[in-house]
Tab-separated table of N, CA and C in Angstrom:
chain	number	residue	atom	x	y	z
A	157	MET	N	-5.481	23.505	9.183
A	157	MET	CA	-4.315	23.990	9.917
A	157	MET	C	-4.512	25.493	9.897
A	158	ALA	N	-3.761	26.011	11.331
A	158	ALA	CA	-4.151	27.517	11.332
A	158	ALA	C	-3.295	28.403	10.618
A	159	ASP	N	-3.983	29.414	9.977
A	159	ASP	CA	-3.185	30.397	9.197
A	159	ASP	C	-2.021	31.052	9.962
A	160	ILE	N	-0.765	31.304	9.327
A	160	ILE	CA	0.225	31.847	9.892
A	160	ILE	C	-0.084	33.254	10.014
A	161	PRO	N	0.202	33.801	11.106
A	161	PRO	CA	-0.262	35.211	11.581
A	161	PRO	C	0.769	36.097	10.789
A	162	GLN	N	0.418	37.294	10.127
A	162	GLN	CA	1.217	38.101	9.733
A	162	GLN	C	1.690	39.123	10.785
A	163	LEU	N	3.107	39.129	10.947
A	163	LEU	CA	3.783	40.133	11.991
A	163	LEU	C	3.840	41.424	11.216
A	164	THR	N	3.362	42.616	11.964
A	164	THR	CA	3.718	43.810	11.644
A	164	THR	C	4.344	44.799	12.504
A	165	ALA	N	5.252	45.610	12.224
A	165	ALA	CA	6.125	46.282	13.160
A	165	ALA	C	5.217	47.254	13.816
A	166	SER	N	5.037	47.485	15.037
A	166	SER	CA	4.189	48.514	15.711
A	166	SER	C	4.879	49.362	16.486
A	167	ASP	N	4.402	50.495	16.666
A	167	ASP	CA	4.983	51.527	17.791
A	167	ASP	C	4.719	51.027	19.224
A	168	ASP	N	3.580	50.287	19.203
A	168	ASP	CA	2.895	49.902	20.652
A	168	ASP	C	3.831	48.527	21.105
A	169	PRO	N	4.559	48.656	22.147
A	169	PRO	CA	5.223	47.399	22.609
A	169	PRO	C	4.245	46.472	23.161
A	170	VAL	N	2.958	46.936	23.575
A	170	VAL	CA	2.057	45.832	24.042
A	170	VAL	C	1.581	44.736	22.732
A	171	GLU	N	1.317	45.612	21.877
A	171	GLU	CA	0.728	45.252	20.317
A	171	GLU	C	1.765	44.077	19.681
A	172	ASN	N	2.878	44.483	19.826
A	172	ASN	CA	4.234	43.753	19.663
A	172	ASN	C	4.308	42.457	20.270
A	173	SER	N	4.121	42.450	21.715
A	173	SER	CA	4.142	41.265	22.462
A	173	SER	C	2.713	40.401	22.000
A	174	LYS	N	1.881	41.097	21.950
A	174	LYS	CA	0.645	40.219	21.755
A	174	LYS	C	0.984	39.387	20.266
A	175	GLN	N	1.398	40.027	19.243
A	175	GLN	CA	1.855	39.309	18.250
A	175	GLN	C	2.913	38.415	18.153
A	176	VAL	N	3.942	38.698	19.101
A	176	VAL	CA	4.885	37.517	19.294
A	176	VAL	C	4.202	36.356	20.007
A	177	LEU	N	3.280	36.774	21.068
A	177	LEU	CA	2.631	35.475	21.676
A	177	LEU	C	1.766	34.664	20.699
A	178	LYS	N	1.141	35.431	19.924
A	178	LYS	CA	0.394	34.567	18.858
A	178	LYS	C	1.079	33.846	17.980
A	179	ALA	N	2.091	34.421	17.677
A	179	ALA	CA	3.089	33.670	16.660
A	179	ALA	C	3.496	32.343	17.339
A	180	LEU	N	4.160	32.491	18.546
A	180	LEU	CA	4.635	31.525	19.582
A	180	LEU	C	3.515	30.454	19.692
A	181	LYS	N	2.038	30.763	19.836
A	181	LYS	CA	1.250	29.830	20.151
A	181	LYS	C	0.922	29.029	18.607
A	182	CYS	N	1.240	29.860	17.555
A	182	CYS	CA	0.685	29.181	16.428
A	182	CYS	C	1.865	27.985	16.048
A	183	VAL	N	3.228	28.307	16.219
A	183	VAL	CA	4.323	27.644	16.246
A	183	VAL	C	4.151	26.124	17.255
A	184	ALA	N	3.726	26.441	18.538
A	184	ALA	CA	3.409	25.354	19.396
A	184	ALA	C	2.431	24.568	18.810
A	185	PHE	N	1.296	25.165	18.113
A	185	PHE	CA	0.308	24.412	17.947
A	185	PHE	C	0.531	23.583	16.741
A	186	SER	N	1.426	24.147	15.737
A	186	SER	CA	2.037	23.473	14.639
A	186	SER	C	2.931	22.482	14.910
A	187	SER	N	3.545	22.446	15.958
A	187	SER	CA	4.538	21.292	16.768
A	187	SER	C	3.567	20.290	17.113
A	188	LYS	N	2.300	20.714	17.782
A	188	LYS	CA	1.578	19.360	18.422
A	188	LYS	C	1.174	18.676	17.558
A	189	GLN	N	0.572	19.457	16.316
A	189	GLN	CA	0.047	18.666	15.176
A	189	GLN	C	1.144	17.734	14.457
A	190	VAL	N	2.181	18.267	14.420
A	190	VAL	CA	3.307	17.310	13.661
A	190	VAL	C	3.446	16.198	14.790
A	191	GLY	N	3.791	16.380	15.952
A	191	GLY	CA	3.658	15.349	16.791
A	191	GLY	C	2.868	13.888	16.848
A	192	ASP	N	1.497	14.749	16.498
A	192	ASP	CA	0.206	13.879	16.615
A	192	ASP	C	0.438	13.045	15.404
A	193	VAL	N	0.601	13.663	14.249
A	193	VAL	CA	0.735	12.885	13.111
A	193	VAL	C	1.885	11.764	13.130
A	194	MET	N	2.989	12.271	13.679
A	194	MET	CA	4.149	11.198	13.910
A	194	MET	C	3.562	10.079	14.883
A	195	ARG	N	2.926	10.448	15.958
A	195	ARG	CA	2.478	9.400	16.753
A	195	ARG	C	1.521	8.373	15.971
A	196	ARG	N	0.711	8.960	15.362
A	196	ARG	CA	-0.516	8.097	14.531
A	196	ARG	C	0.213	7.226	13.685
A	197	ARG	N	1.265	7.655	12.894
A	197	ARG	CA	1.883	7.058	11.860
A	197	ARG	C	2.623	5.933	12.569
A	198	ARG	N	3.159	6.281	13.798
A	198	ARG	CA	4.027	5.022	14.557
A	198	ARG	C	2.927	4.159	15.208
A	199	GLU	N	1.609	4.339	15.628
A	199	GLU	CA	0.562	3.412	15.978
A	199	GLU	C	0.186	2.609	14.823
A	200	ARG	N	0.050	3.314	13.545
A	200	ARG	CA	-0.402	2.403	12.603
A	200	ARG	C	0.762	1.588	12.051
A	201	LEU	N	2.139	1.671	12.078
A	201	LEU	CA	2.991	0.626	11.873
A	201	LEU	C	3.168	-0.223	12.862
A	202	THR	N	2.885	0.207	14.044
A	202	THR	CA	2.983	-1.051	15.245
A	202	THR	C	1.846	-1.987	14.767
A	203	LYS	N	0.539	-1.728	14.420
A	203	LYS	CA	-0.477	-2.379	14.456
A	203	LYS	C	-0.373	-3.072	13.230
A	204	ARG	N	0.199	-2.697	12.057
A	204	ARG	CA	0.498	-3.439	10.753
A	204	ARG	C	1.452	-4.625	11.143
A	205	LEU	N	2.244	-4.172	11.927
A	205	LEU	CA	3.500	-5.034	12.138
A	205	LEU	C	2.871	-6.242	12.802
A	206	GLN	N	2.059	-6.003	13.766
A	206	GLN	CA	1.525	-6.944	14.575
A	206	GLN	C	0.431	-7.898	13.585
A	207	ALA	N	-0.219	-7.291	12.867
A	207	ALA	CA	-1.042	-8.105	11.928
A	207	ALA	C	-0.264	-8.929	10.879
A	208	VAL	N	0.996	-8.353	10.456
A	208	VAL	CA	1.721	-9.224	9.715
A	208	VAL	C	2.343	-10.391	10.493
A	209	ALA	N	2.834	-10.055	11.821
A	209	ALA	CA	3.228	-11.243	12.805
A	209	ALA	C	2.073	-12.310	12.900
A	210	ASP	N	0.938	-11.927	13.039
A	210	ASP	CA	-0.004	-12.697	13.399
A	210	ASP	C	-0.215	-13.685	12.423
A	211	GLU	N	-0.189	-13.180	10.939
A	211	GLU	CA	-0.708	-13.854	9.775
A	211	GLU	C	0.452	-14.681	9.572
A	212	THR	N	1.685	-14.402	9.806
A	212	THR	CA	2.908	-15.279	9.733
A	212	THR	C	2.662	-16.401	10.579
A	213	GLU	N	2.325	-16.453	11.760
A	213	GLU	CA	2.165	-17.600	12.423
A	213	GLU	C	1.226	-18.500	12.200
A	214	LEU	N	-0.070	-17.827	11.445
A	214	LEU	CA	-1.198	-18.772	10.867
A	214	LEU	C	-0.419	-19.502	9.775
A	215	LEU	N	0.112	-18.801	8.902
A	215	LEU	CA	0.804	-19.518	7.795
A	215	LEU	C	1.565	-20.598	8.289
A	216	ARG	N	2.458	-20.428	9.346
A	216	ARG	CA	3.456	-21.428	9.360
A	216	ARG	C	2.631	-22.709	10.137
A	217	ALA	N	1.530	-22.350	10.798
A	217	ALA	CA	0.644	-23.387	11.464
A	217	ALA	C	0.078	-24.068	10.246
A	218	HIS	N	-0.483	-23.495	9.026
A	218	HIS	CA	-1.061	-24.049	7.902
A	218	HIS	C	0.003	-24.887	7.152
A	219	ILE	N	1.257	-24.505	7.340
A	219	ILE	CA	2.224	-25.230	6.539
A	219	ILE	C	2.691	-26.468	7.206
A	220	VAL	N	2.506	-26.280	8.436
A	220	VAL	CA	2.802	-27.795	9.435
A	220	VAL	C	1.849	-28.550	9.182
A	221	GLU	N	0.481	-28.290	9.118
A	221	GLU	CA	-0.532	-29.128	8.912
A	221	GLU	C	-0.532	-29.718	7.795
A	222	ASN	N	-0.205	-28.807	6.745
A	222	ASN	CA	0.030	-29.454	5.245
A	222	ASN	C	0.992	-30.329	5.176
A	223	VAL	N	1.959	-30.380	5.724
A	223	VAL	CA	3.123	-31.253	5.705
A	223	VAL	C	2.698	-32.650	6.595
A	224	LEU	N	2.232	-32.378	7.523
A	224	LEU	CA	1.456	-33.657	8.406
A	224	LEU	C	0.464	-34.286	7.674
A	225	ASN	N	-0.332	-33.869	6.813
A	225	ASN	CA	-1.376	-34.376	5.945
A	225	ASN	C	-0.538	-34.958	4.652
A	226	GLN	N	0.406	-34.422	4.091
A	226	GLN	CA	1.196	-35.447	3.264
A	226	GLN	C	1.753	-36.326	3.703
A	227	ARG	N	2.342	-36.415	4.654
A	227	ARG	CA	3.042	-37.763	5.388
A	227	ARG	C	2.053	-38.710	5.686
A	228	GLN	N	0.865	-38.115	6.107
A	228	GLN	CA	-0.163	-39.154	6.336
A	228	GLN	C	-0.652	-39.850	4.767
A	229	ARG	N	-0.861	-38.770	3.931
A	229	ARG	CA	-1.237	-39.370	2.699
A	229	ARG	C	-0.070	-40.475	2.117
A	230	LEU	N	1.042	-40.028	2.164
A	230	LEU	CA	2.147	-40.927	1.709
A	230	LEU	C	2.130	-42.404	2.224
A	231	GLU	N	1.896	-42.302	3.825
A	231	GLU	CA	1.396	-43.663	4.110
A	231	GLU	C	0.330	-44.244	3.594
A	232	GLN	N	-0.797	-43.657	3.699
A	232	GLN	CA	-1.887	-44.312	2.849
A	232	GLN	C	-1.573	-44.689	1.534
A	233	LEU	N	-0.779	-43.941	0.770
A	233	LEU	CA	-0.072	-44.491	-0.536
A	233	LEU	C	0.457	-45.637	-0.538
A	234	ARG	N	1.311	-45.891	0.383
A	234	ARG	CA	2.108	-47.023	0.510
A	234	ARG	C	1.215	-48.334	0.985
A	235	GLU	N	0.221	-47.874	1.659
A	235	GLU	CA	-0.794	-49.063	2.104
A	235	GLU	C	-1.691	-49.506	0.946
A	236	LEU	N	-1.934	-48.570	0.101
A	236	LEU	CA	-2.825	-48.511	-0.857
A	236	LEU	C	-1.885	-49.373	-2.122
A	237	GLN	N	-0.821	-49.163	-2.296
A	237	GLN	CA	0.004	-49.822	-3.276
A	237	GLN	C	0.238	-51.268	-2.797
A	238	ASP	N	0.500	-51.656	-1.824
A	238	ASP	CA	0.351	-53.102	-1.101
A	238	ASP	C	-0.889	-53.859	-1.400
A	239	ASP	N	-1.991	-52.940	-1.137
A	239	ASP	CA	-3.328	-53.524	-1.264
A	239	ASP	C	-3.533	-53.893	-2.651
A	240	LEU	N	-3.044	-53.105	-3.544
A	240	LEU	CA	-3.377	-53.327	-5.015
A	240	LEU	C	-2.531	-54.223	-5.463
A	241	GLU	N	-1.330	-54.749	-5.177
A	241	GLU	CA	-0.595	-55.806	-5.365
A	241	GLU	C	-1.208	-57.099	-4.899
A	242	GLN	N	-1.929	-57.104	-3.700
A	242	GLN	CA	-2.455	-58.276	-3.200
A	242	GLN	C	-3.714	-58.505	-3.843
A	243	ALA	N	-4.540	-57.319	-4.205
A	243	ALA	CA	-5.568	-57.569	-5.276
A	243	ALA	C	-5.421	-58.446	-6.305
A	244	GLN	N	-4.242	-57.808	-6.911
A	244	GLN	CA	-3.748	-58.120	-8.269
A	244	GLN	C	-3.292	-59.929	-8.190
A	245	THR	N	-2.743	-60.089	-7.183
A	245	THR	CA	-2.257	-61.541	-6.748
A	245	THR	C	-3.555	-62.568	-6.562
A	246	LEU	N	-4.463	-61.898	-5.929
A	246	LEU	CA	-5.800	-62.752	-5.655
A	246	LEU	C	-6.624	-62.873	-6.829
A	247	GLY	N	-6.466	-61.797	-7.769
A	247	GLY	CA	-7.379	-61.833	-9.093
A	247	GLY	C	-8.887	-61.582	-8.592
A	248	GLN	N	-8.761	-60.405	-8.125
A	248	GLN	CA	-10.026	-59.701	-7.819
A	248	GLN	C	-10.080	-58.264	-8.541
A	249	PRO	N	-10.923	-58.368	-9.895
A	249	PRO	CA	-11.030	-57.230	-10.673
A	249	PRO	C	-11.819	-56.154	-9.903
A	250	ASP	N	-12.706	-56.383	-9.355
A	250	ASP	CA	-13.787	-55.386	-8.582
A	250	ASP	C	-12.863	-54.583	-7.423
A	251	LEU	N	-12.313	-55.404	-6.667
A	251	LEU	CA	-11.624	-54.696	-5.706
A	251	LEU	C	-10.095	-53.805	-6.383
A	252	LEU	N	-9.753	-54.544	-7.138
A	252	LEU	CA	-8.614	-53.828	-7.969
A	252	LEU	C	-9.307	-52.556	-8.366
A	253	LYS	N	-10.221	-52.491	-9.414
A	253	LYS	CA	-10.781	-51.199	-9.791
A	253	LYS	C	-10.944	-50.256	-8.759
A	254	ASP	N	-11.971	-50.836	-7.602
A	254	ASP	CA	-12.265	-49.964	-6.640
A	254	ASP	C	-10.825	-49.344	-5.959
A	255	LEU	N	-9.577	-50.017	-5.824
A	255	LEU	CA	-8.334	-49.690	-5.270
A	255	LEU	C	-8.049	-48.653	-6.205
A	256	ALA	N	-7.764	-48.826	-7.536
A	256	ALA	CA	-7.175	-47.942	-8.521
A	256	ALA	C	-7.870	-46.332	-8.479
A	257	ASP	N	-9.131	-46.714	-8.461
A	257	ASP	CA	-10.035	-45.290	-8.104
A	257	ASP	C	-9.533	-44.545	-6.758
A	258	GLU	N	-9.587	-45.352	-5.699
A	258	GLU	CA	-8.961	-44.490	-4.512
A	258	GLU	C	-7.443	-43.972	-4.785
A	259	LEU	N	-6.611	-44.772	-5.470
A	259	LEU	CA	-5.386	-44.319	-5.708
A	259	LEU	C	-5.313	-42.973	-6.511
A	260	LYS	N	-6.398	-42.807	-7.412
A	260	LYS	CA	-6.323	-41.854	-8.391
A	260	LYS	C	-6.513	-40.436	-7.346
A	261	LEU	N	-7.821	-40.843	-6.602
A	261	LEU	CA	-8.228	-39.885	-5.576
A	261	LEU	C	-7.039	-39.231	-4.637
A	262	LEU	N	-6.176	-40.198	-4.023
A	262	LEU	CA	-5.440	-40.007	-3.376
A	262	LEU	C	-4.148	-39.003	-3.700
A	263	ARG	N	-3.808	-39.344	-5.098
A	263	ARG	CA	-2.734	-38.660	-5.991
A	263	ARG	C	-3.214	-37.331	-6.174
A	264	ARG	N	-4.419	-37.220	-6.562
A	264	ARG	CA	-5.135	-35.826	-6.690
A	264	ARG	C	-4.912	-34.905	-5.605
A	265	GLU	N	-5.343	-35.402	-4.264
A	265	GLU	CA	-5.576	-34.749	-2.982
A	265	GLU	C	-3.975	-34.375	-2.765
A	266	ASP	N	-2.996	-35.247	-3.090
A	266	ASP	CA	-1.611	-35.136	-2.670
A	266	ASP	C	-1.038	-33.945	-3.533
A	267	GLN	N	-1.537	-33.959	-5.053
A	267	GLN	CA	-1.190	-32.803	-5.861
A	267	GLN	C	-1.722	-31.433	-5.379
A	268	ARG	N	-3.048	-31.559	-5.127
A	268	ARG	CA	-3.452	-30.273	-4.612
A	268	ARG	C	-2.881	-29.922	-3.280
A	269	ASP	N	-2.618	-30.731	-2.421
A	269	ASP	CA	-1.807	-30.267	-1.022
A	269	ASP	C	-0.463	-29.998	-1.587
A	270	SER	N	0.204	-30.500	-2.501
A	270	SER	CA	1.603	-29.731	-3.027
A	270	SER	C	1.559	-28.421	-3.478
A	271	VAL	N	0.378	-28.252	-4.269
A	271	VAL	CA	0.207	-26.921	-4.841
A	271	VAL	C	-0.055	-25.735	-3.970
A	272	LEU	N	-0.944	-26.235	-2.875
A	272	LEU	CA	-1.364	-25.484	-1.702
A	272	LEU	C	0.194	-25.176	-0.666
A	273	LEU	N	0.884	-26.016	-0.653
A	273	LEU	CA	2.137	-25.846	0.148
A	273	LEU	C	2.881	-24.969	-0.611
A	274	ARG	N	3.297	-24.974	-1.795
A	274	ARG	CA	4.014	-23.976	-2.545
A	274	ARG	C	3.389	-22.609	-2.456
A	275	ASN	N	2.110	-22.432	-2.400
A	275	ASN	CA	1.649	-21.049	-2.425
A	275	ASN	C	1.737	-20.582	-0.925
A	276	LEU	N	1.324	-21.470	-0.022
A	276	LEU	CA	1.552	-20.923	1.316
A	276	LEU	C	3.194	-20.650	1.631
A	277	LYS	N	4.099	-21.261	1.195
A	277	LYS	CA	5.287	-20.948	1.336
A	277	LYS	C	5.855	-19.581	0.666
A	278	ARG	N	5.306	-19.537	-0.473
A	278	ARG	CA	5.518	-18.438	-1.246
A	278	ARG	C	4.714	-16.985	-0.604
A	279	THR	N	3.614	-17.310	-0.073
A	279	THR	CA	3.181	-16.013	0.716
A	279	THR	C	3.736	-15.804	2.099
A	280	MET	N	4.183	-16.834	2.587
A	280	MET	CA	5.009	-16.699	3.722
A	280	MET	C	6.410	-16.008	3.604
A	281	ARG	N	6.977	-16.275	2.466
A	281	ARG	CA	8.286	-15.485	2.216
A	281	ARG	C	7.986	-13.873	1.577
A	282	SER	N	6.792	-13.676	1.226
A	282	SER	CA	6.426	-12.435	0.985
A	282	SER	C	6.001	-11.599	2.266
A	283	ARG	N	5.422	-12.407	3.248
A	283	ARG	CA	5.037	-11.767	4.485
A	283	ARG	C	6.192	-11.519	5.277
A	284	VAL	N	7.186	-12.273	5.063
A	284	VAL	CA	8.396	-12.021	5.933
A	284	VAL	C	9.064	-10.702	5.300
A	285	ARG	N	9.113	-10.714	4.001
A	285	ARG	CA	9.639	-9.336	3.563
A	285	ARG	C	9.061	-8.261	3.980
A	286	VAL	N	7.684	-8.223	4.013
A	286	VAL	CA	6.862	-7.081	4.347
A	286	VAL	C	7.023	-6.624	5.959
A	287	LYS	N	7.165	-7.876	6.929
A	287	LYS	CA	7.525	-7.732	8.164
A	287	LYS	C	8.807	-7.006	8.142
A	288	ARG	N	9.858	-7.274	7.712
A	288	ARG	CA	11.031	-6.689	7.328
A	288	ARG	C	11.030	-5.243	7.229
A	289	ALA	N	10.432	-4.975	6.120
A	289	ALA	CA	10.082	-3.593	5.519
A	289	ALA	C	9.596	-2.899	6.741
A	290	LEU	N	8.576	-3.087	7.463
A	290	LEU	CA	7.701	-2.635	8.411
A	290	LEU	C	8.525	-2.101	9.715
A	291	GLN	N	9.272	-3.499	9.850
A	291	GLN	CA	10.145	-3.194	11.118
A	291	GLN	C	11.405	-1.760	10.800
A	292	GLU	N	11.709	-1.890	9.434
A	292	GLU	CA	12.587	-1.011	9.262
A	292	GLU	C	11.794	0.549	9.521
A	293	GLN	N	10.618	0.738	8.655
A	293	GLN	CA	9.971	1.677	8.875
A	293	GLN	C	9.564	2.300	10.253
A	294	LYS	N	9.207	1.242	11.133
A	294	LYS	CA	8.759	1.534	12.595
A	294	LYS	C	10.005	2.070	13.150
A	295	THR	N	11.369	1.327	12.839
A	295	THR	CA	12.650	2.173	13.423
A	295	THR	C	12.632	3.406	13.316
A	296	ALA	N	12.654	3.748	11.726
A	296	ALA	CA	12.699	5.046	11.476
A	296	ALA	C	11.859	5.896	12.202
A	297	ALA	N	10.470	5.396	12.202
A	297	ALA	CA	9.283	6.159	12.792
A	297	ALA	C	9.823	6.662	14.434
A	298	ASP	N	10.399	5.567	14.922
A	298	ASP	CA	10.839	5.532	16.431
A	298	ASP	C	11.784	6.683	16.743
A	299	GLU	N	12.761	6.649	15.716
A	299	GLU	CA	13.920	7.461	15.885
A	299	GLU	C	13.599	8.920	15.515
A	300	ALA	N	12.663	9.329	14.428
A	300	ALA	CA	12.041	10.460	14.237
A	300	ALA	C	11.265	11.032	15.252
A	301	MET	N	10.587	10.101	15.925
A	301	MET	CA	9.715	10.671	17.210
A	301	MET	C	10.590	11.177	18.181
A	302	LEU	N	11.825	10.364	18.402
A	302	LEU	CA	12.746	10.568	19.717
A	302	LEU	C	13.430	12.177	19.146
A	303	VAL	N	13.822	11.884	18.133
A	303	VAL	CA	14.464	13.363	17.664
A	303	VAL	C	13.357	14.526	17.902
A	304	PHE	N	12.239	14.219	17.433
A	304	PHE	CA	11.158	15.303	17.456
A	304	PHE	C	11.076	15.660	18.997
A	305	ASN	N	10.839	14.522	19.607
A	305	ASN	CA	10.424	14.860	21.206
A	305	ASN	C	11.667	15.411	21.858
A	306	CYS	N	13.002	15.400	21.471
A	306	CYS	CA	14.161	16.123	21.988
A	306	CYS	C	14.047	17.387	21.633
A	307	LYS	N	13.718	17.523	20.580
A	307	LYS	CA	13.579	19.093	20.133
A	307	LYS	C	12.490	20.111	20.799
A	308	ASN	N	11.478	19.332	20.833
A	308	ASN	CA	10.314	20.134	21.451
A	308	ASN	C	10.104	19.688	22.734
């Protein structure tokens, strides 16, 4: 940043006007720098806000996919329960063992998807809070920029 020039009183009006002009240039340069910093901050906030919005959309898609998978798995579990009952009725121990193993695997997958869904929802809530905060910051930056532009 440029040093602030020291103004000294002089008997020479040309020297005085040179010093005043130099001081005005310094103020204008400082004002431009402040404006540049404010614009860059606003641009960063805009980019971060867009990134959070994109991430939120991806999270929503993952949540929908997870819910659909859980519904499919629930249907598979129902079918498997019916098959287990039939295998028991038919007295097929080998088939019964295979179906029981498949049931364990489906339940583990369902449990993992439930944990994943909870984590996705928690992350989603967190990103929504971040998005709100960024929107507030961007609004404040927009207002500050507007005030700055009106003053300069």
